[in-house]
Short mmCIF file of C-alpha atoms in Angstrom, two decimals:
data_model
loop_
_atom_site.label_atom_id
_atom_site.label_comp_id
_atom_site.label_asym_id
_atom_site.label_seq_id
_atom_site.Cartn_x
_atom_site.Cartn_y
_atom_site.Cartn_z
CA MET A 1 53.28 15.58 -2.77
CA ALA A 2 52.32 17.50 0.33
CA THR A 3 51.58 15.74 3.59
CA VAL A 4 48.11 16.46 4.94
CA ARG A 5 47.56 16.53 8.69
CA LEU A 6 44.25 15.10 9.82
CA THR A 7 42.63 15.11 13.25
CA THR A 8 39.83 12.71 14.12
CA PRO A 9 36.87 12.75 13.91
CA LEU A 10 37.17 13.63 10.22
CA THR A 11 34.79 15.98 8.44
CA GLU A 12 33.38 15.24 5.00
CA GLU A 13 35.10 18.38 3.73
CA ALA A 14 38.53 17.21 4.91
CA VAL A 15 38.00 13.80 3.36
CA ARG A 16 36.70 15.13 0.03
CA ALA A 17 39.85 17.26 -0.27
CA LEU A 18 42.04 14.12 -0.31
CA LYS A 19 43.20 12.51 -3.54
CA ALA A 20 44.64 9.07 -4.15
CA GLY A 21 48.39 9.35 -3.71
CA ASP A 22 48.28 11.91 -0.88
CA ASP A 23 50.33 11.28 2.25
CA VAL A 24 48.54 11.92 5.53
CA LEU A 25 49.42 12.06 9.23
CA ILE A 26 46.52 11.21 11.52
CA SER A 27 46.17 12.30 15.13
CA GLY A 28 43.42 11.64 17.65
CA THR A 29 41.26 8.64 18.42
CA MET A 30 41.30 5.57 16.23
CA TYR A 31 39.34 2.33 16.67
CA THR A 32 40.74 -1.06 15.74
CA GLY A 33 38.30 -3.45 14.14
CA ARG A 34 38.83 -6.50 12.00
CA ASP A 35 37.03 -9.68 10.98
CA ALA A 36 34.93 -10.36 14.08
CA VAL A 37 33.96 -6.72 14.63
CA HIS A 38 32.95 -6.21 10.99
CA LYS A 39 30.83 -9.36 10.95
CA TYR A 40 29.26 -8.40 14.27
CA LEU A 41 28.38 -4.84 13.27
CA ALA A 42 27.19 -5.83 9.80
CA GLY A 43 24.98 -8.47 11.44
CA GLY A 44 23.22 -5.77 13.49
CA GLY A 45 25.39 -5.94 16.61
CA ALA A 46 25.18 -2.85 18.82
CA VAL A 47 28.02 -0.36 18.75
CA PRO A 48 29.39 -0.35 22.31
CA ASP A 49 28.70 2.77 24.41
CA GLY A 50 31.88 4.79 24.34
CA VAL A 51 32.55 4.05 20.67
CA ASP A 52 31.48 6.79 18.27
CA LEU A 53 31.87 5.74 14.66
CA ASN A 54 30.52 8.96 13.17
CA GLY A 55 33.43 10.59 11.35
CA ALA A 56 35.68 7.93 12.82
CA VAL A 57 38.74 6.19 11.49
CA ILE A 58 38.69 2.42 11.80
CA TYR A 59 42.00 0.59 11.75
CA HIS A 60 42.13 -2.96 10.42
CA CYS A 61 44.56 -4.15 13.04
CA GLY A 62 44.91 -6.87 15.64
CA PRO A 63 47.60 -5.50 17.91
CA VAL A 64 49.90 -7.32 20.33
CA VAL A 65 48.87 -5.89 23.70
CA ILE A 66 50.38 -6.62 27.09
CA GLU A 67 47.98 -6.18 29.98
CA ARG A 68 48.84 -5.35 33.58
CA GLY A 69 46.69 -5.01 36.70
CA GLU A 70 43.02 -5.85 37.20
CA GLY A 71 39.65 -4.08 37.32
CA ASP A 72 40.00 -0.28 37.34
CA ASP A 73 43.78 -0.66 37.56
CA ARG A 74 44.07 -2.43 34.23
CA SER A 75 46.59 -0.87 31.92
CA PHE A 76 47.69 -1.78 28.42
CA THR A 77 50.89 -1.52 26.44
CA VAL A 78 50.78 -1.95 22.69
CA LYS A 79 53.82 -3.97 21.64
CA ALA A 80 53.07 -4.17 17.89
CA ALA A 81 50.28 -2.69 15.78
CA GLY A 82 50.58 -2.92 12.00
CA PRO A 83 47.67 -3.23 9.55
CA THR A 84 45.99 -6.49 8.54
CA THR A 85 44.76 -7.36 5.04
CA SER A 86 41.65 -5.28 4.38
CA ILE A 87 40.05 -7.17 1.51
CA ARG A 88 38.53 -9.66 3.97
CA GLU A 89 36.19 -6.88 5.12
CA GLU A 90 35.03 -6.11 1.58
CA PRO A 91 31.64 -7.80 2.12
CA TYR A 92 30.96 -5.57 5.15
CA GLN A 93 32.87 -2.30 4.80
CA ALA A 94 30.58 -0.41 2.42
CA GLY A 95 27.56 -1.08 4.63
CA LEU A 96 29.37 0.17 7.73
CA ILE A 97 30.56 3.33 5.97
CA GLY A 98 26.98 4.08 4.93
CA LYS A 99 25.32 3.15 8.20
CA TYR A 100 27.72 4.72 10.73
CA GLY A 101 29.41 7.51 8.78
CA LEU A 102 32.95 6.14 8.96
CA ARG A 103 35.26 8.58 7.17
CA GLY A 104 38.50 6.65 7.14
CA VAL A 105 39.48 3.01 6.84
CA ILE A 106 43.13 2.14 7.48
CA GLY A 107 44.54 -1.20 6.42
CA LYS A 108 46.76 -2.82 3.85
CA GLY A 109 46.34 -4.32 0.41
CA GLY A 110 43.43 -2.13 -0.60
CA MET A 111 39.73 -2.91 -1.01
CA GLY A 112 37.33 -3.56 -3.85
CA ALA A 113 34.72 -1.85 -5.98
CA LYS A 114 31.94 -1.91 -3.36
CA THR A 115 34.04 -0.06 -0.81
CA LEU A 116 35.31 2.37 -3.45
CA GLU A 117 31.73 3.20 -4.37
CA ALA A 118 30.78 3.70 -0.70
CA CYS A 119 33.75 6.06 -0.31
CA ARG A 120 32.47 8.05 -3.30
CA GLU A 121 28.85 8.08 -2.20
CA HIS A 122 29.32 8.88 1.49
CA GLY A 123 32.66 10.70 1.56
CA ALA A 124 35.28 8.34 2.97
CA VAL A 125 38.82 7.29 2.12
CA TYR A 126 40.92 4.16 2.31
CA LEU A 127 44.28 4.82 3.92
CA HIS A 128 47.12 2.42 3.32
CA ALA A 129 49.63 1.65 6.06
CA ILE A 130 52.75 -0.42 5.38
CA GLY A 131 51.99 -4.06 6.09
CA GLY A 132 54.22 -5.66 8.67
CA ALA A 133 55.63 -2.37 9.96
CA ALA A 134 54.21 -3.06 13.41
CA GLN A 135 56.85 -1.14 15.36
CA VAL A 136 56.61 2.04 13.28
CA TYR A 137 52.87 2.26 14.00
CA ALA A 138 53.08 1.13 17.63
CA GLU A 139 55.36 4.11 18.19
CA CYS A 140 52.56 6.45 17.01
CA ILE A 141 50.19 5.16 19.68
CA GLU A 142 50.36 7.49 22.67
CA ARG A 143 47.98 5.51 24.82
CA VAL A 144 45.19 2.93 24.90
CA ASP A 145 42.01 4.65 26.09
CA ASP A 146 39.77 1.61 26.32
CA VAL A 147 38.88 -1.77 24.91
CA TYR A 148 35.49 -3.18 23.88
CA LEU A 149 34.19 -6.53 22.67
CA GLU A 150 37.02 -8.34 24.42
CA GLU A 151 34.97 -11.51 24.17
CA PHE A 152 36.18 -11.72 20.55
CA GLY A 153 39.72 -12.20 21.85
CA SER A 154 42.52 -9.67 22.05
CA PRO A 155 43.39 -9.33 18.33
CA GLU A 156 39.69 -9.08 17.36
CA ALA A 157 38.56 -6.59 20.03
CA ILE A 158 37.87 -2.89 19.48
CA TRP A 159 40.92 -1.11 20.92
CA VAL A 160 40.48 2.62 21.37
CA LEU A 161 43.86 4.06 20.49
CA HIS A 162 45.02 7.62 20.86
CA VAL A 163 47.55 8.24 18.09
CA ARG A 164 49.82 11.07 17.07
CA ASP A 165 51.09 11.58 13.51
CA PHE A 166 50.13 8.12 12.31
CA PRO A 167 51.41 8.02 8.68
CA ALA A 168 49.34 6.57 5.85
CA ILE A 169 48.83 6.95 2.11
CA VAL A 170 45.46 7.61 0.50
CA THR A 171 45.13 4.78 -2.01
CA MET A 172 41.34 4.99 -2.54
CA ASP A 173 39.73 8.40 -2.50
CA SER A 174 36.16 9.71 -2.42
CA HIS A 175 36.23 10.55 -6.15
CA GLY A 176 36.34 6.99 -7.49
CA SER A 177 40.10 6.69 -7.83
CA SER A 178 41.88 3.55 -6.61
CA LEU A 179 45.63 2.97 -6.94
CA HIS A 180 44.95 -0.73 -6.31
CA ALA A 181 42.65 -1.05 -9.30
CA ASP A 182 45.24 0.77 -11.44
CA VAL A 183 48.13 -1.51 -10.40
CA ALA A 184 46.00 -4.66 -10.75
CA ALA A 185 45.05 -3.71 -14.32
CA ALA A 186 48.59 -2.70 -15.36
CA SER A 187 50.14 -5.83 -13.86
CA LEU A 188 47.56 -8.01 -15.63
CA SER A 189 48.63 -6.56 -18.99
CA ALA A 190 52.27 -7.13 -18.07
CA LEU A 191 51.52 -10.71 -17.06
CA LYS A 192 49.73 -11.44 -20.34
CA GLY A 193 52.89 -10.23 -22.07
CA ALA A 194 54.96 -12.82 -20.18
CA PHE A 195 53.40 -15.78 -22.06
CA MET B 1 64.92 -30.52 35.38
CA ALA B 2 66.58 -32.03 32.34
CA SER B 3 64.46 -29.97 29.98
CA ALA B 4 65.46 -26.57 31.41
CA PRO B 5 68.03 -25.67 28.71
CA LEU B 6 65.57 -26.80 26.05
CA PHE B 7 62.86 -24.46 27.37
CA ASP B 8 65.24 -21.50 27.53
CA ASN B 9 66.68 -22.24 24.11
CA ILE B 10 63.32 -22.59 22.40
CA LEU B 11 62.02 -19.45 24.08
CA GLU B 12 65.07 -17.59 22.81
CA LEU B 13 64.61 -19.10 19.35
CA ILE B 14 61.01 -17.81 19.29
CA ARG B 15 62.07 -14.36 20.52
CA VAL B 16 64.76 -14.02 17.89
CA THR B 17 62.47 -15.33 15.13
CA SER B 18 59.73 -12.83 15.97
CA THR B 19 61.93 -9.78 16.51
CA ASP B 20 65.11 -10.10 14.43
CA LEU B 21 64.74 -10.65 10.69
CA PRO B 22 67.44 -12.99 9.29
CA PRO B 23 70.39 -11.50 7.34
CA ASP B 24 69.47 -13.17 4.04
CA VAL B 25 65.98 -11.63 4.10
CA ARG B 26 67.38 -8.23 5.06
CA LYS B 27 69.88 -8.41 2.20
CA ALA B 28 67.13 -9.27 -0.29
CA LEU B 29 65.12 -6.24 0.89
CA LEU B 30 68.14 -3.94 0.57
CA ASP B 31 68.84 -5.27 -2.94
CA GLY B 32 65.23 -4.44 -3.82
CA THR B 33 65.45 -0.98 -2.27
CA ALA B 34 68.42 -0.18 -4.52
CA LYS B 35 66.22 -0.73 -7.60
CA GLU B 36 63.38 1.64 -6.67
CA ARG B 37 63.14 5.19 -7.94
CA PHE B 38 63.84 8.14 -5.66
CA GLY B 39 60.64 9.67 -4.36
CA SER B 40 58.48 6.65 -5.32
CA ARG B 41 55.85 5.13 -3.07
CA ALA B 42 57.69 1.83 -3.47
CA LEU B 43 60.80 3.35 -1.94
CA LEU B 44 58.79 4.93 0.85
CA ALA B 45 57.34 1.51 1.68
CA LEU B 46 60.75 -0.17 1.66
CA ASP B 47 62.28 2.59 3.79
CA THR B 48 59.48 2.20 6.33
CA ILE B 49 60.07 -1.56 6.33
CA ASP B 50 63.79 -0.99 6.91
CA THR B 51 63.10 1.34 9.84
CA ASN B 52 60.66 -1.17 11.27
CA ILE B 53 63.14 -4.05 11.05
CA LYS B 54 65.69 -2.03 13.04
CA MET B 55 63.15 -0.88 15.63
CA ALA B 56 61.96 -4.45 16.21
CA ALA B 57 65.46 -5.82 16.68
CA ASP B 58 66.57 -2.94 18.92
CA GLY B 59 63.42 -3.10 21.05
CA SER B 60 63.13 -6.90 21.07
CA ALA B 61 59.52 -6.51 19.90
CA PRO B 62 57.61 -8.31 17.13
CA ILE B 63 58.54 -7.22 13.59
CA CYS B 64 54.87 -7.75 12.66
CA GLN B 65 51.89 -7.92 15.01
CA ASP B 66 50.73 -11.03 13.18
CA THR B 67 53.21 -13.45 14.67
CA GLY B 68 51.61 -16.06 12.52
CA MET B 69 51.25 -19.78 12.50
CA ILE B 70 54.07 -21.12 14.63
CA LYS B 71 55.81 -24.12 13.12
CA PHE B 72 58.81 -26.08 14.36
CA PHE B 73 60.75 -28.18 11.86
CA VAL B 74 62.83 -30.62 13.90
CA HIS B 75 65.44 -33.06 12.66
CA HIS B 76 66.69 -35.25 15.49
CA PRO B 77 68.87 -38.30 16.19
CA VAL B 78 67.17 -41.68 16.41
CA GLY B 79 65.94 -42.17 19.99
CA TYR B 80 65.58 -38.44 20.75
CA ASP B 81 62.58 -37.73 23.00
CA THR B 82 60.21 -35.84 20.73
CA LEU B 83 57.31 -36.12 23.19
CA THR B 84 59.22 -34.07 25.74
CA PHE B 85 60.35 -31.68 23.02
CA ARG B 86 56.74 -31.02 22.05
CA LYS B 87 55.64 -30.34 25.63
CA VAL B 88 58.60 -28.07 26.36
CA ALA B 89 58.15 -26.20 23.09
CA GLU B 90 54.46 -25.64 23.87
CA ASN B 91 55.39 -24.24 27.29
CA ALA B 92 57.93 -21.96 25.63
CA VAL B 93 55.28 -20.77 23.16
CA ALA B 94 52.90 -19.94 26.01
CA GLU B 95 55.67 -18.05 27.81
CA ALA B 96 56.63 -16.17 24.63
CA THR B 97 52.97 -15.16 24.28
CA SER B 98 52.78 -13.78 27.82
CA LYS B 99 55.98 -11.82 27.19
CA GLY B 100 54.52 -10.27 24.01
CA TYR B 101 56.93 -11.92 21.56
CA LEU B 102 53.88 -13.66 20.12
CA ARG B 103 50.31 -12.42 19.69
CA GLN B 104 47.42 -14.46 21.09
CA ASN B 105 46.93 -16.08 17.72
CA SER B 106 45.18 -19.42 18.14
CA VAL B 107 41.40 -19.39 17.88
CA GLU B 108 38.81 -22.14 17.64
CA ALA B 109 37.84 -22.41 13.99
CA LEU B 110 34.07 -22.10 14.34
CA SER B 111 33.52 -20.19 17.58
CA GLY B 112 36.54 -17.91 17.16
CA LYS B 113 37.35 -18.41 20.85
CA ASN B 114 40.96 -17.42 21.52
CA SER B 115 42.99 -19.87 23.61
CA GLY B 116 45.03 -16.90 24.86
CA ASN B 117 48.39 -18.68 24.79
CA ASN B 118 48.75 -19.99 21.23
CA ILE B 119 48.17 -23.56 22.37
CA GLY B 120 45.27 -25.53 20.96
CA PRO B 121 44.40 -28.41 18.65
CA GLY B 122 46.77 -27.97 15.70
CA THR B 123 48.78 -25.07 17.13
CA PRO B 124 51.70 -24.81 17.25
CA LEU B 125 52.70 -27.11 14.39
CA PHE B 126 55.55 -29.63 14.55
CA HIS B 127 57.36 -31.58 11.89
CA PHE B 128 59.64 -34.23 13.38
CA GLU B 129 62.02 -36.24 11.29
CA ALA B 130 64.86 -38.50 12.40
CA TRP B 131 68.25 -38.16 10.75
CA GLU B 132 71.69 -39.74 11.00
CA HIS B 133 73.38 -36.85 12.87
CA PRO B 134 73.93 -36.67 16.67
CA THR B 135 72.54 -33.12 16.77
CA VAL B 136 69.00 -31.68 16.75
CA ASP B 137 68.24 -29.13 14.01
CA VAL B 138 65.35 -26.92 15.13
CA ARG B 139 63.88 -24.35 12.78
CA CYS B 140 61.09 -22.03 13.85
CA MET B 141 58.90 -20.34 11.25
CA LEU B 142 56.30 -17.66 12.00
CA LYS B 143 54.05 -17.19 8.99
CA GLY B 144 51.32 -14.59 9.14
CA GLY B 145 47.74 -14.93 7.94
CA GLY B 146 47.95 -12.28 5.23
CA CYS B 147 50.54 -14.19 3.23
CA GLU B 148 49.09 -17.59 4.12
CA ASN B 149 45.76 -16.49 2.63
CA VAL B 150 47.30 -15.73 -0.77
CA GLY B 151 48.92 -19.15 -1.07
CA ALA B 152 47.43 -21.31 -3.81
CA GLN B 153 47.22 -24.78 -5.24
CA TYR B 154 46.63 -25.51 -8.91
CA SER B 155 45.52 -28.79 -10.42
CA LEU B 156 46.87 -28.95 -13.96
CA PRO B 157 45.78 -28.83 -16.70
CA MET B 158 43.93 -25.62 -16.04
CA GLU B 159 42.60 -22.73 -18.05
CA PHE B 160 43.22 -19.16 -16.99
CA PRO B 161 40.54 -17.15 -18.82
CA GLU B 162 41.72 -13.82 -17.39
CA LEU B 163 45.19 -14.45 -18.84
CA GLY B 164 43.97 -16.08 -22.04
CA VAL B 165 46.26 -19.11 -21.54
CA LYS B 166 46.05 -22.81 -20.72
CA ALA B 167 48.47 -24.34 -18.24
CA GLY B 168 49.43 -27.88 -19.23
CA ARG B 169 51.24 -30.61 -17.32
CA ASP B 170 54.73 -29.37 -18.04
CA ILE B 171 57.22 -26.79 -16.78
CA ALA B 172 55.55 -24.02 -18.83
CA GLY B 173 52.23 -24.83 -17.14
CA CYS B 174 53.90 -24.68 -13.74
CA ARG B 175 55.33 -21.27 -14.66
CA THR B 176 51.88 -19.98 -15.56
CA ALA B 177 50.43 -21.22 -12.27
CA VAL B 178 53.14 -19.69 -10.06
CA LEU B 179 53.05 -16.34 -11.87
CA HIS B 180 49.26 -16.32 -11.57
CA ALA B 181 49.56 -16.81 -7.81
CA VAL B 182 52.01 -13.90 -7.52
CA TRP B 183 49.80 -11.66 -9.67
CA LYS B 184 46.64 -12.63 -7.81
CA ALA B 185 48.30 -11.81 -4.47
CA GLN B 186 49.05 -8.21 -5.56
CA GLY B 187 50.05 -6.40 -2.35
CA GLN B 188 47.79 -8.46 -0.11
CA GLY B 189 50.45 -10.90 1.02
CA CYS B 190 52.71 -7.99 2.00
CA ALA B 191 54.87 -7.83 -1.11
CA PRO B 192 57.74 -7.97 -1.77
CA GLY B 193 57.54 -11.61 -0.77
CA PHE B 194 58.91 -15.06 -1.38
CA VAL B 195 57.29 -18.13 -2.89
CA GLY B 196 57.95 -21.73 -2.00
CA VAL B 197 56.71 -24.06 -4.72
CA CYS B 198 56.16 -27.80 -4.93
CA ILE B 199 55.50 -29.44 -8.27
CA GLY B 200 53.76 -32.78 -7.69
CA GLY B 201 52.91 -34.65 -4.50
CA ASP B 202 49.32 -34.87 -3.31
CA ARG B 203 47.34 -31.86 -2.09
CA ALA B 204 48.55 -32.09 1.51
CA SER B 205 52.19 -33.04 0.89
CA GLY B 206 52.48 -30.50 -1.91
CA LEU B 207 51.60 -27.52 0.26
CA ASP B 208 53.76 -28.86 3.09
CA ALA B 209 56.76 -29.21 0.79
CA ALA B 210 56.12 -25.77 -0.71
CA LYS B 211 56.21 -24.24 2.75
CA GLU B 212 59.35 -26.19 3.63
CA GLN B 213 61.10 -24.63 0.61
CA LEU B 214 60.76 -21.29 2.39
CA LEU B 215 63.37 -22.54 4.89
CA ARG B 216 66.02 -22.28 2.18
CA VAL B 217 68.43 -19.36 2.40
CA VAL B 218 67.39 -16.66 -0.09
CA GLY B 219 70.73 -16.63 -1.90
CA ASP B 220 71.17 -20.39 -2.31
CA THR B 221 71.07 -22.14 -5.67
CA ASN B 222 68.86 -25.10 -6.46
CA SER B 223 71.07 -28.15 -7.09
CA ARG B 224 68.91 -28.99 -10.10
CA GLU B 225 69.81 -26.80 -13.03
CA ASP B 226 66.35 -26.90 -14.59
CA LEU B 227 64.67 -25.85 -11.33
CA SER B 228 67.34 -23.25 -10.64
CA GLY B 229 66.57 -21.65 -14.00
CA PHE B 230 62.85 -21.84 -13.24
CA GLU B 231 63.36 -20.07 -9.90
CA GLN B 232 65.33 -17.23 -11.50
CA ASP B 233 62.80 -16.85 -14.32
CA ILE B 234 59.89 -16.58 -11.85
CA VAL B 235 61.68 -13.89 -9.84
CA ASP B 236 62.68 -11.89 -12.95
CA THR B 237 59.25 -12.16 -14.57
CA ALA B 238 57.38 -11.33 -11.34
CA ASN B 239 59.52 -8.24 -10.84
CA GLY B 240 58.54 -7.12 -14.32
CA LEU B 241 54.83 -7.07 -13.43
CA GLY B 242 55.04 -3.71 -11.67
CA ILE B 243 53.09 -4.78 -8.57
CA GLY B 244 55.81 -3.50 -6.27
CA PRO B 245 56.07 -3.24 -2.49
CA MET B 246 52.61 -3.32 -0.86
CA GLY B 247 51.12 -3.36 -4.37
CA PHE B 248 52.04 0.32 -4.76
CA GLY B 249 53.71 -0.28 -8.13
CA GLY B 250 57.47 -0.59 -8.55
CA GLU B 251 60.31 -2.91 -9.44
CA THR B 252 60.33 -5.14 -6.35
CA THR B 253 57.50 -7.67 -6.23
CA LEU B 254 59.22 -10.97 -5.47
CA LEU B 255 62.46 -11.44 -3.51
CA GLY B 256 62.85 -15.16 -3.97
CA CYS B 257 61.39 -18.34 -5.44
CA LYS B 258 62.32 -21.83 -4.22
CA VAL B 259 61.06 -24.92 -5.99
CA THR B 260 61.04 -28.64 -5.33
CA GLU B 261 59.60 -31.60 -7.16
CA ARG B 262 57.76 -34.58 -5.66
CA ASN B 263 56.50 -37.72 -7.31
CA ARG B 264 52.78 -37.68 -8.05
CA LEU B 265 50.05 -40.07 -9.02
CA PRO B 266 49.63 -40.43 -12.78
CA ALA B 267 46.18 -38.85 -12.42
CA SER B 268 47.26 -35.78 -10.39
CA PHE B 269 49.46 -32.81 -11.20
CA PHE B 270 49.49 -30.21 -8.45
CA VAL B 271 51.45 -27.00 -8.33
CA SER B 272 51.42 -25.79 -4.72
CA VAL B 273 52.48 -22.25 -3.87
CA SER B 274 53.27 -21.02 -0.37
CA TYR B 275 53.69 -17.24 -0.17
CA ALA B 276 55.80 -15.58 2.52
CA CYS B 277 55.60 -11.86 3.19
CA TRP B 278 58.67 -9.61 3.34
CA ALA B 279 58.73 -10.25 7.12
CA HIS B 280 59.88 -13.78 6.35
CA ARG B 281 60.59 -14.99 9.85
CA ARG B 282 62.47 -18.22 10.22
CA ARG B 283 65.41 -18.91 12.47
CA GLY B 284 67.14 -22.04 13.63
CA VAL B 285 69.46 -23.59 16.17
CA VAL B 286 71.50 -26.76 16.24
CA LEU B 287 71.23 -28.44 19.65
CA ASP B 288 73.47 -31.08 21.19
CA GLY B 289 71.31 -34.23 21.07
CA ALA B 290 72.34 -35.26 24.60
CA THR B 291 72.23 -31.95 26.50
CA ASP B 292 69.93 -29.72 24.37
CA ASN B 293 72.55 -26.97 24.61
CA ILE B 294 72.93 -24.72 21.57
CA VAL B 295 75.83 -25.78 19.37
CA ARG B 296 75.25 -22.95 16.91
CA TRP B 297 72.65 -20.68 15.37
CA LEU B 298 71.44 -21.03 11.79
CA TYR B 299 70.56 -18.16 9.40
CA THR B 300 73.37 -16.01 10.76
CA ASP B 301 74.85 -15.14 7.39
CA ALA B 302 73.21 -14.19 4.10
CA GLU B 303 75.55 -16.53 2.19
CA GLU B 304 75.12 -19.43 4.62
CA VAL B 305 74.97 -22.96 3.31
CA LEU B 306 72.59 -24.87 5.57
CA PRO B 307 73.15 -28.52 6.45
CA GLY B 308 71.18 -31.31 4.81
CA GLY B 309 67.89 -32.82 5.83
CA HIS B 310 65.80 -30.22 4.08
CA PRO B 311 65.61 -31.35 0.48
CA SER B 312 66.12 -28.59 -2.04
#
């Protein structure tokens, strides 16, 4: 399995070339967004100026961030930044992929049929990071460029992260293939055999 | 200030819990790693986890960004001042948050407003219980939302149409329920994980007791032979499901199962399952009941036998 290097924003061509099972390394800008952001955007909330979701990669992550200074002198250090469970965004994700042209969703645990279909229709992929590995991913973050929607609280804000060689695995591709659906089905058969 | 050593000791307990995974959990992960195939995604996941554990401990930074629901389990001598303990522990939690050992993780349920320091109605959690010893046994558990969300409670008898089986009010029914919870979780609770199980109790006490089982050392043996066999069977069967680390497929799905039984009402039969992710963070200290100085640390050895007070 070759490792594919990706730079954000992603093109449809680059995303369509990916297959479930591929390893990728992502560099460039990445936006965090989790429960509050997904609900807000799906409910018609405005995308903040300075956030461009077209071709973007959204990271289901609520980082631990230490803040220093005030006003223009504010600076941020990311202390931990692993993925959160993505399935909670299943009601919203497909709509946001279609509406804003998201090309990559990073999280853990995989997502469902609606998101898989949106990935197929619009050309997007689900990228799996290793849950709990907060230090490995924090190390890939070169800097914090900005933060939006802070009123949602630190873990729920949109953090604009500049990353280098952020590793992930394509587990849902734009051709209808989902490793999560495969494992769920195989493990169900195995479980039936245990009774 | 009489409480100064207590503040420092609880702050250090929180720091160690968040950043340094206990030896028994590390050993369980290494045992799992040895079973995965070379070049598999399961092995890649476990290797990444191993790297992360070392980075967190070396850098004194959170193993996982979700530093979870903070719970203190405290066993104390009769007459020990638990009101002061609670206040000091809350101050230590706020300090640990400002230092980045803990994420700002306490939000109002409806508005979502973040308290910013992990203090609020219901957070952190405390369980105080008096015991006959002169020492104070303090255990800190940090349990993230991902694994908390895949916990489950079953009211038997129950039908499982997707499995084509009925779970009755017996040990076989309990087995069905626990395995269903592990299967349902897939990788979403950050497998490979641990399950604490309580058979019986009421809804509230059952889930509490299930979570308390997660304090047991991974390698210990249930003193009840029937439950010990049940625990081993759940682990073996779960690892045969092929869910694997992160739900990527593989041999390592469940690292431990700990079960307890509680009396129930004749009308109720609950099986409560508390799921802990691989980043199973719980640490403990024994404090001198008079001075609050640390007598010793708990969870320092994978083969440790922990003192009583936590029923197995």
